[in-house]
Structure formats: structure tokens, C-alpha cells
Amino acid sequence: MNIIRPQGRELDLLIVILPDNNGSLYGDLKRICETDLGLVSQCCLTKHVFKMSKQYLANVALKINVKVGGRNTVLVDALTRRIPLVSDRPTIIFGADVTHPHPGEDSSPSIAAVVASQDWPEVTKYAGLVSAQAHRQELIQDLFKVWQDPQRGTVTGGMIKELLISFKRATGQKPQRIIFYRDGVSEGQFYQVLLYELDAIRKACASLEPNYQPPVTFVVVQKRHHTRLFANNHNDQRTVDRSGNILPGTVVDSKICHPTEFDFYLCSHAGIQGTSRPAHYHVLWDENKFTADELQTLTNNLCYTYARCTRSVSIVPPAYYAHLAAFRARFYMEPDTSDSGSMASGARGPPQGGRNTRPFGNVAVRPLPALKENVKRVMFYC
């Protein structure tokens, strides 16, 4: 602590060079920095540091820049206000994901993460929040919460409300459109997730102002499927890239898609090795009245704004960031759950089916340690 606060000033960034076999050191370091000290850190491995390759240093610089509140890339269309249904009025883009513990870990909770864009019209900076919830529960429990406070009476909160408030603080205006990219939902749970989470978004908006109901577009992002796309003529160099894969930006939204619903396959990245796996986007709810072209173009363009590399990525960055944030939060609870007995009694709870009329109950899960305020505002998970 004495080293970290030189002459009473706060450190902006801690760069840590870790030994190559660091075991749990990385996780402990991130947990202490982000939940105890309120400090953003960048870790490097010794073997990479001594090589001093330009590409490695450039990649580390990309991550450091966004961790201290900068931005690496901005779309030209965003600067010239040409993105349909985003540039015309303040728009917040959410990404959400839930990561579950490995099979066999009966006691560990699932971790939900939600990120939301904090700048408009650029849409490149995302603040992130994480929370623990019942084991293998796919619906995100903490999107909207109501509880009784002895002093203040009924209090509302939750991840959506907090992110909407921080968007207003950062941009000076309320979001007038919401685009919600939800990762990790299987087809069998589409409508259960839509009903519960759309309702939570609506309640969070209404808790800010009585008649505040911005239109919502709810899109599920799927990477785990068995659809692969190939060029019609493999020998035509204009239709394949160097690895023989289809070109980045290829969209398929007919023939192999759902006959009545709004979904499409988008291969937004250039394949380097193996066969490219396109992402499948399924629009479950659309009050913003996107045309197919508008949503496909927006999604593809966003894939070029991913902060950790200079290429386009395979799934839309808000969903990617939510995945990274949920993965990071696993480190926050490791010390408490290492003795599997301590959590097992509370986390399992009663079986999910046939308890009472509510679809799921508040199963006791130990909450994650809270992120410090200055860490929440930047992209600490990158």
C-alpha cells in the first residue's frame, strides 16, 4: 500500500511483470487491485517482456489505453453521424453473458456480466458490472432489484439501472434507444430469457422516470452451432481470403435461416486458421424497427471496434466484453470457494422445479466483492 500511494497521490496504473508459472498469482492480483485498492493493472509475462517484440508491445499498449479511459478505434460512420438508428439519437448498447462453473463443480455460483456503452455517438467505451447468482441459472437475476431499506423504504437498483445512470453521467443525456446483445442462450431458452430480461430492462427504465420507456432491440448472439459457410467457387480469389475462408463481412439471411423470425449468420472476422465459424444473431424483440440491412451493418461495423486487437472479431464486442468481465469475476470469489464445503450448503438451494409459483427463487449465493467506483468506469476487464 505504501508503494502504491507515492507522496499521497493515487496511482493511475500498475504494470506487473509476472513469472511464467504464476499459478493463482494473476487471479489474486486482479482481485486485490479491482475490489480492494481500486487500481487498474496490466500484467505481462517475463518471457514476453524479455523478447521485446514490437507487436507484443503494441498489443499491451492497446489494452493499457482502454484501461486508463482512452479509446483505440472509432468508426468513421460514427464520427460523421451516419450509423442508422444509432447516430440520430442517444443510443446505449448493452452486452450480457452468463458463465457457468465447470461440470462437476456443484457448489460454485454462475457469474453474470453486463457491459454498456458509455459514449455517444462514438460507441466505443463500455463500463462493466458483474454479479454471482444461483448455480447454472441462465437468467440474469440482478438486472433489476427491489428491496426494503429500513431508512429509505422501497429501493430499486440493479445492473441496468446503474449502467443507464452512468451513461447519463458520461454523456449528459438519457439513452433514447436500447440495443441489447445477449450471449450464451440456447434456442430452448430464448423466450424464457426474453420475457424475464426484457421485463427487467423495462422496470429499470421506469424506476428512473415514470414514463421513460425507450424502444428496445433484443438480439441473441450464438457461436456454438454447426453451420459453416463456404464460397461457391473455391478457386475464385475474389470470394475467398488467403486461408481459403469466406471473406469477412459475409452475411447469410435467407434459405438456411428461420422461416418466419428475424435472424442471420454473419462472418465478421477474417479466418486465420481452420474453417471460420460465423456468428448467428437471432433478433427476439425489435421496437426500433431495424431493417435487416441496418442491423447487419451495425453489427458488422461494431466488430471492428474491439479494443484488444486491430482486426475485426467474430462476435459483436459488447457480447465479447461481457464474456471477459464474467471470466474475470471468477477470480474474485476463488479464495472463498476453494474449500468446497463452505458454499455447498447455501448455493445448491432447493431443486429448481415445482417449488412455488415463481419460476426461480432467491437461492442464497455469496455476493462477489464490490468493484471500486473508478474501476467500474473503465474497461478493466480487457
mmCIF file of C-alpha atoms in Angstrom, residues 128-303:
data_model
loop_
_atom_site.group_PDB
_atom_site.id
_atom_site.type_symbol
_atom_site.label_atom_id
_atom_site.label_comp_id
_atom_site.label_asym_id
_atom_site.label_seq_id
_atom_site.Cartn_x
_atom_site.Cartn_y
_atom_site.Cartn_z
ATOM 1 C CA GLY A 128 -18.949 -3.387 -16.923
ATOM 2 C CA LEU A 129 -20.724 -4.880 -13.882
ATOM 3 C CA VAL A 130 -20.617 -8.459 -12.560
ATOM 4 C CA SER A 131 -22.671 -10.461 -10.074
ATOM 5 C CA ALA A 132 -22.860 -14.021 -8.753
ATOM 6 C CA GLN A 133 -26.113 -15.966 -8.985
ATOM 7 C CA ALA A 134 -27.540 -19.439 -8.437
ATOM 8 C CA HIS A 135 -25.589 -22.390 -9.830
ATOM 9 C CA ARG A 136 -26.324 -22.883 -13.574
ATOM 10 C CA GLN A 137 -29.047 -20.204 -13.600
ATOM 11 C CA GLU A 138 -29.155 -18.781 -17.145
ATOM 12 C CA LEU A 139 -31.462 -15.813 -16.477
ATOM 13 C CA ILE A 140 -29.578 -12.783 -15.147
ATOM 14 C CA GLN A 141 -31.033 -12.190 -11.681
ATOM 15 C CA ASP A 142 -29.553 -8.769 -10.892
ATOM 16 C CA LEU A 143 -30.679 -6.813 -13.963
ATOM 17 C CA PHE A 144 -33.333 -5.183 -11.776
ATOM 18 C CA LYS A 145 -33.694 -5.461 -7.995
ATOM 19 C CA VAL A 146 -36.198 -4.178 -5.441
ATOM 20 C CA TRP A 147 -35.539 -4.377 -1.724
ATOM 21 C CA GLN A 148 -36.754 -2.840 1.540
ATOM 22 C CA ASP A 149 -34.434 -0.418 3.312
ATOM 23 C CA PRO A 150 -35.235 0.438 6.959
ATOM 24 C CA GLN A 151 -34.496 4.148 6.378
ATOM 25 C CA ARG A 152 -35.481 4.742 2.760
ATOM 26 C CA GLY A 153 -38.342 2.292 2.341
ATOM 27 C CA THR A 154 -38.612 0.510 -1.025
ATOM 28 C CA VAL A 155 -35.373 0.871 -3.004
ATOM 29 C CA THR A 156 -34.792 -0.116 -6.644
ATOM 30 C CA GLY A 157 -31.450 -0.892 -8.263
ATOM 31 C CA GLY A 158 -29.670 -3.463 -10.353
ATOM 32 C CA MET A 159 -27.197 -3.590 -13.211
ATOM 33 C CA ILE A 160 -29.344 -1.977 -15.924
ATOM 34 C CA LYS A 161 -30.321 0.986 -13.753
ATOM 35 C CA GLU A 162 -26.724 1.584 -12.674
ATOM 36 C CA LEU A 163 -25.435 1.487 -16.259
ATOM 37 C CA LEU A 164 -28.195 3.795 -17.520
ATOM 38 C CA ILE A 165 -27.308 6.306 -14.791
ATOM 39 C CA SER A 166 -23.596 6.149 -15.642
ATOM 40 C CA PHE A 167 -24.420 6.665 -19.362
ATOM 41 C CA LYS A 168 -26.381 9.798 -18.417
ATOM 42 C CA ARG A 169 -23.479 10.974 -16.251
ATOM 43 C CA ALA A 170 -20.926 10.361 -19.002
ATOM 44 C CA THR A 171 -22.838 11.807 -21.984
ATOM 45 C CA GLY A 172 -25.222 14.275 -20.331
ATOM 46 C CA GLN A 173 -28.296 12.720 -21.934
ATOM 47 C CA LYS A 174 -30.681 9.843 -21.371
ATOM 48 C CA PRO A 175 -30.498 6.902 -23.805
ATOM 49 C CA GLN A 176 -33.419 7.074 -26.237
ATOM 50 C CA ARG A 177 -32.752 3.649 -27.760
ATOM 51 C CA ILE A 178 -31.514 0.416 -26.186
ATOM 52 C CA ILE A 179 -29.791 -2.348 -28.140
ATOM 53 C CA PHE A 180 -29.192 -5.457 -26.032
ATOM 54 C CA TYR A 181 -26.839 -8.199 -27.284
ATOM 55 C CA ARG A 182 -27.284 -11.325 -25.167
ATOM 56 C CA ASP A 183 -24.683 -14.088 -25.403
ATOM 57 C CA GLY A 184 -24.850 -17.710 -24.397
ATOM 58 C CA VAL A 185 -28.559 -18.543 -24.708
ATOM 59 C CA SER A 186 -29.602 -21.830 -26.275
ATOM 60 C CA GLU A 187 -32.633 -21.995 -28.533
ATOM 61 C CA GLY A 188 -34.739 -23.772 -25.915
ATOM 62 C CA GLN A 189 -34.397 -20.816 -23.527
ATOM 63 C CA PHE A 190 -34.974 -17.931 -25.958
ATOM 64 C CA TYR A 191 -38.400 -16.901 -24.791
ATOM 65 C CA GLN A 192 -37.851 -17.553 -21.101
ATOM 66 C CA VAL A 193 -34.785 -15.254 -21.229
ATOM 67 C CA LEU A 194 -36.578 -12.671 -23.384
ATOM 68 C CA LEU A 195 -39.634 -12.467 -21.099
ATOM 69 C CA TYR A 196 -37.642 -12.155 -17.904
ATOM 70 C CA GLU A 197 -34.808 -9.874 -19.079
ATOM 71 C CA LEU A 198 -36.900 -7.549 -21.274
ATOM 72 C CA ASP A 199 -39.230 -7.090 -18.303
ATOM 73 C CA ALA A 200 -36.204 -6.245 -16.105
ATOM 74 C CA ILE A 201 -34.990 -3.657 -18.655
ATOM 75 C CA ARG A 202 -38.462 -2.054 -18.754
ATOM 76 C CA LYS A 203 -38.724 -1.929 -14.955
ATOM 77 C CA ALA A 204 -35.225 -0.447 -14.669
ATOM 78 C CA CYS A 205 -36.164 2.332 -17.127
ATOM 79 C CA ALA A 206 -39.467 3.009 -15.358
ATOM 80 C CA SER A 207 -37.693 3.221 -11.987
ATOM 81 C CA LEU A 208 -35.652 6.179 -13.299
ATOM 82 C CA GLU A 209 -38.673 8.167 -14.545
ATOM 83 C CA PRO A 210 -42.354 7.169 -14.564
ATOM 84 C CA ASN A 211 -42.919 7.348 -18.349
ATOM 85 C CA TYR A 212 -39.372 6.583 -19.508
ATOM 86 C CA GLN A 213 -39.642 3.644 -21.921
ATOM 87 C CA PRO A 214 -37.020 3.800 -24.693
ATOM 88 C CA PRO A 215 -37.530 1.254 -27.506
ATOM 89 C CA VAL A 216 -35.526 -1.966 -27.018
ATOM 90 C CA THR A 217 -33.945 -4.309 -29.566
ATOM 91 C CA PHE A 218 -33.044 -7.678 -28.001
ATOM 92 C CA VAL A 219 -30.582 -9.820 -30.003
ATOM 93 C CA VAL A 220 -29.201 -13.222 -29.004
ATOM 94 C CA VAL A 221 -25.646 -13.987 -30.188
ATOM 95 C CA GLN A 222 -24.745 -17.646 -30.717
ATOM 96 C CA LYS A 223 -21.316 -19.044 -31.510
ATOM 97 C CA ARG A 224 -21.908 -22.696 -30.663
ATOM 98 C CA HIS A 225 -23.635 -24.155 -33.680
ATOM 99 C CA HIS A 226 -22.640 -26.404 -36.552
ATOM 100 C CA THR A 227 -23.297 -24.134 -39.516
ATOM 101 C CA ARG A 228 -20.287 -23.356 -41.722
ATOM 102 C CA LEU A 229 -20.258 -21.177 -44.822
ATOM 103 C CA PHE A 230 -18.136 -21.779 -47.926
ATOM 104 C CA ALA A 231 -17.508 -19.905 -51.142
ATOM 105 C CA ASN A 232 -19.465 -21.142 -54.154
ATOM 106 C CA ASN A 233 -16.321 -21.286 -56.272
ATOM 107 C CA HIS A 234 -13.296 -22.079 -54.166
ATOM 108 C CA ASN A 235 -10.847 -21.182 -56.933
ATOM 109 C CA ASP A 236 -12.146 -17.644 -57.394
ATOM 110 C CA GLN A 237 -9.683 -15.473 -55.451
ATOM 111 C CA ARG A 238 -12.243 -12.660 -55.124
ATOM 112 C CA THR A 239 -14.588 -14.776 -52.995
ATOM 113 C CA VAL A 240 -12.074 -16.312 -50.559
ATOM 114 C CA ASP A 241 -9.300 -14.895 -48.399
ATOM 115 C CA ARG A 242 -5.757 -16.232 -48.040
ATOM 116 C CA SER A 243 -6.773 -19.087 -45.747
ATOM 117 C CA GLY A 244 -9.495 -20.245 -48.168
ATOM 118 C CA ASN A 245 -12.293 -18.974 -45.910
ATOM 119 C CA ILE A 246 -15.185 -16.739 -46.896
ATOM 120 C CA LEU A 247 -14.446 -13.018 -46.792
ATOM 121 C CA PRO A 248 -15.111 -11.053 -43.594
ATOM 122 C CA GLY A 249 -18.460 -9.278 -43.708
ATOM 123 C CA THR A 250 -20.298 -12.175 -45.380
ATOM 124 C CA VAL A 251 -23.970 -12.292 -44.351
ATOM 125 C CA VAL A 252 -26.496 -15.060 -44.957
ATOM 126 C CA ASP A 253 -30.093 -14.262 -44.020
ATOM 127 C CA SER A 254 -32.154 -16.473 -46.326
ATOM 128 C CA LYS A 255 -32.545 -20.159 -47.264
ATOM 129 C CA ILE A 256 -30.804 -21.595 -44.157
ATOM 130 C CA CYS A 257 -32.359 -19.189 -41.607
ATOM 131 C CA HIS A 258 -35.603 -19.353 -39.645
ATOM 132 C CA PRO A 259 -38.628 -19.260 -41.986
ATOM 133 C CA THR A 260 -40.556 -16.602 -40.043
ATOM 134 C CA GLU A 261 -38.239 -14.983 -37.491
ATOM 135 C CA PHE A 262 -35.557 -12.289 -37.892
ATOM 136 C CA ASP A 263 -32.154 -13.999 -37.756
ATOM 137 C CA PHE A 264 -28.938 -14.040 -39.783
ATOM 138 C CA TYR A 265 -25.456 -15.513 -39.937
ATOM 139 C CA LEU A 266 -22.580 -13.037 -40.041
ATOM 140 C CA CYS A 267 -18.940 -13.929 -40.556
ATOM 141 C CA SER A 268 -17.376 -10.661 -39.436
ATOM 142 C CA HIS A 269 -13.773 -11.847 -38.963
ATOM 143 C CA ALA A 270 -11.059 -12.992 -41.351
ATOM 144 C CA GLY A 271 -10.227 -16.641 -40.689
ATOM 145 C CA ILE A 272 -6.578 -17.290 -39.862
ATOM 146 C CA GLN A 273 -6.572 -20.987 -39.096
ATOM 147 C CA GLY A 274 -9.183 -23.663 -39.730
ATOM 148 C CA THR A 275 -12.688 -23.015 -41.012
ATOM 149 C CA SER A 276 -14.348 -19.747 -39.970
ATOM 150 C CA ARG A 277 -17.360 -20.163 -37.730
ATOM 151 C CA PRO A 278 -19.971 -17.491 -38.465
ATOM 152 C CA ALA A 279 -21.866 -15.973 -35.548
ATOM 153 C CA HIS A 280 -25.633 -16.479 -35.520
ATOM 154 C CA TYR A 281 -27.697 -13.443 -34.481
ATOM 155 C CA HIS A 282 -31.339 -14.012 -33.598
ATOM 156 C CA VAL A 283 -33.480 -10.903 -33.026
ATOM 157 C CA LEU A 284 -36.087 -11.823 -30.421
ATOM 158 C CA TRP A 285 -37.577 -8.363 -29.963
ATOM 159 C CA ASP A 286 -37.232 -5.212 -32.050
ATOM 160 C CA GLU A 287 -39.037 -1.998 -31.128
ATOM 161 C CA ASN A 288 -36.507 0.147 -33.008
ATOM 162 C CA LYS A 289 -37.803 -1.246 -36.335
ATOM 163 C CA PHE A 290 -34.373 -2.118 -37.749
ATOM 164 C CA THR A 291 -34.332 -3.334 -41.324
ATOM 165 C CA ALA A 292 -32.232 -6.453 -41.892
ATOM 166 C CA ASP A 293 -29.550 -4.389 -43.676
ATOM 167 C CA GLU A 294 -29.349 -1.793 -40.891
ATOM 168 C CA LEU A 295 -28.882 -4.279 -38.069
ATOM 169 C CA GLN A 296 -26.436 -6.405 -40.067
ATOM 170 C CA THR A 297 -24.363 -3.340 -40.998
ATOM 171 C CA LEU A 298 -24.365 -2.038 -37.421
ATOM 172 C CA THR A 299 -23.322 -5.419 -36.017
ATOM 173 C CA ASN A 300 -20.568 -5.886 -38.595
ATOM 174 C CA ASN A 301 -19.264 -2.347 -38.068
ATOM 175 C CA LEU A 302 -19.150 -2.799 -34.296
ATOM 176 C CA CYS A 303 -16.935 -5.874 -34.791
#
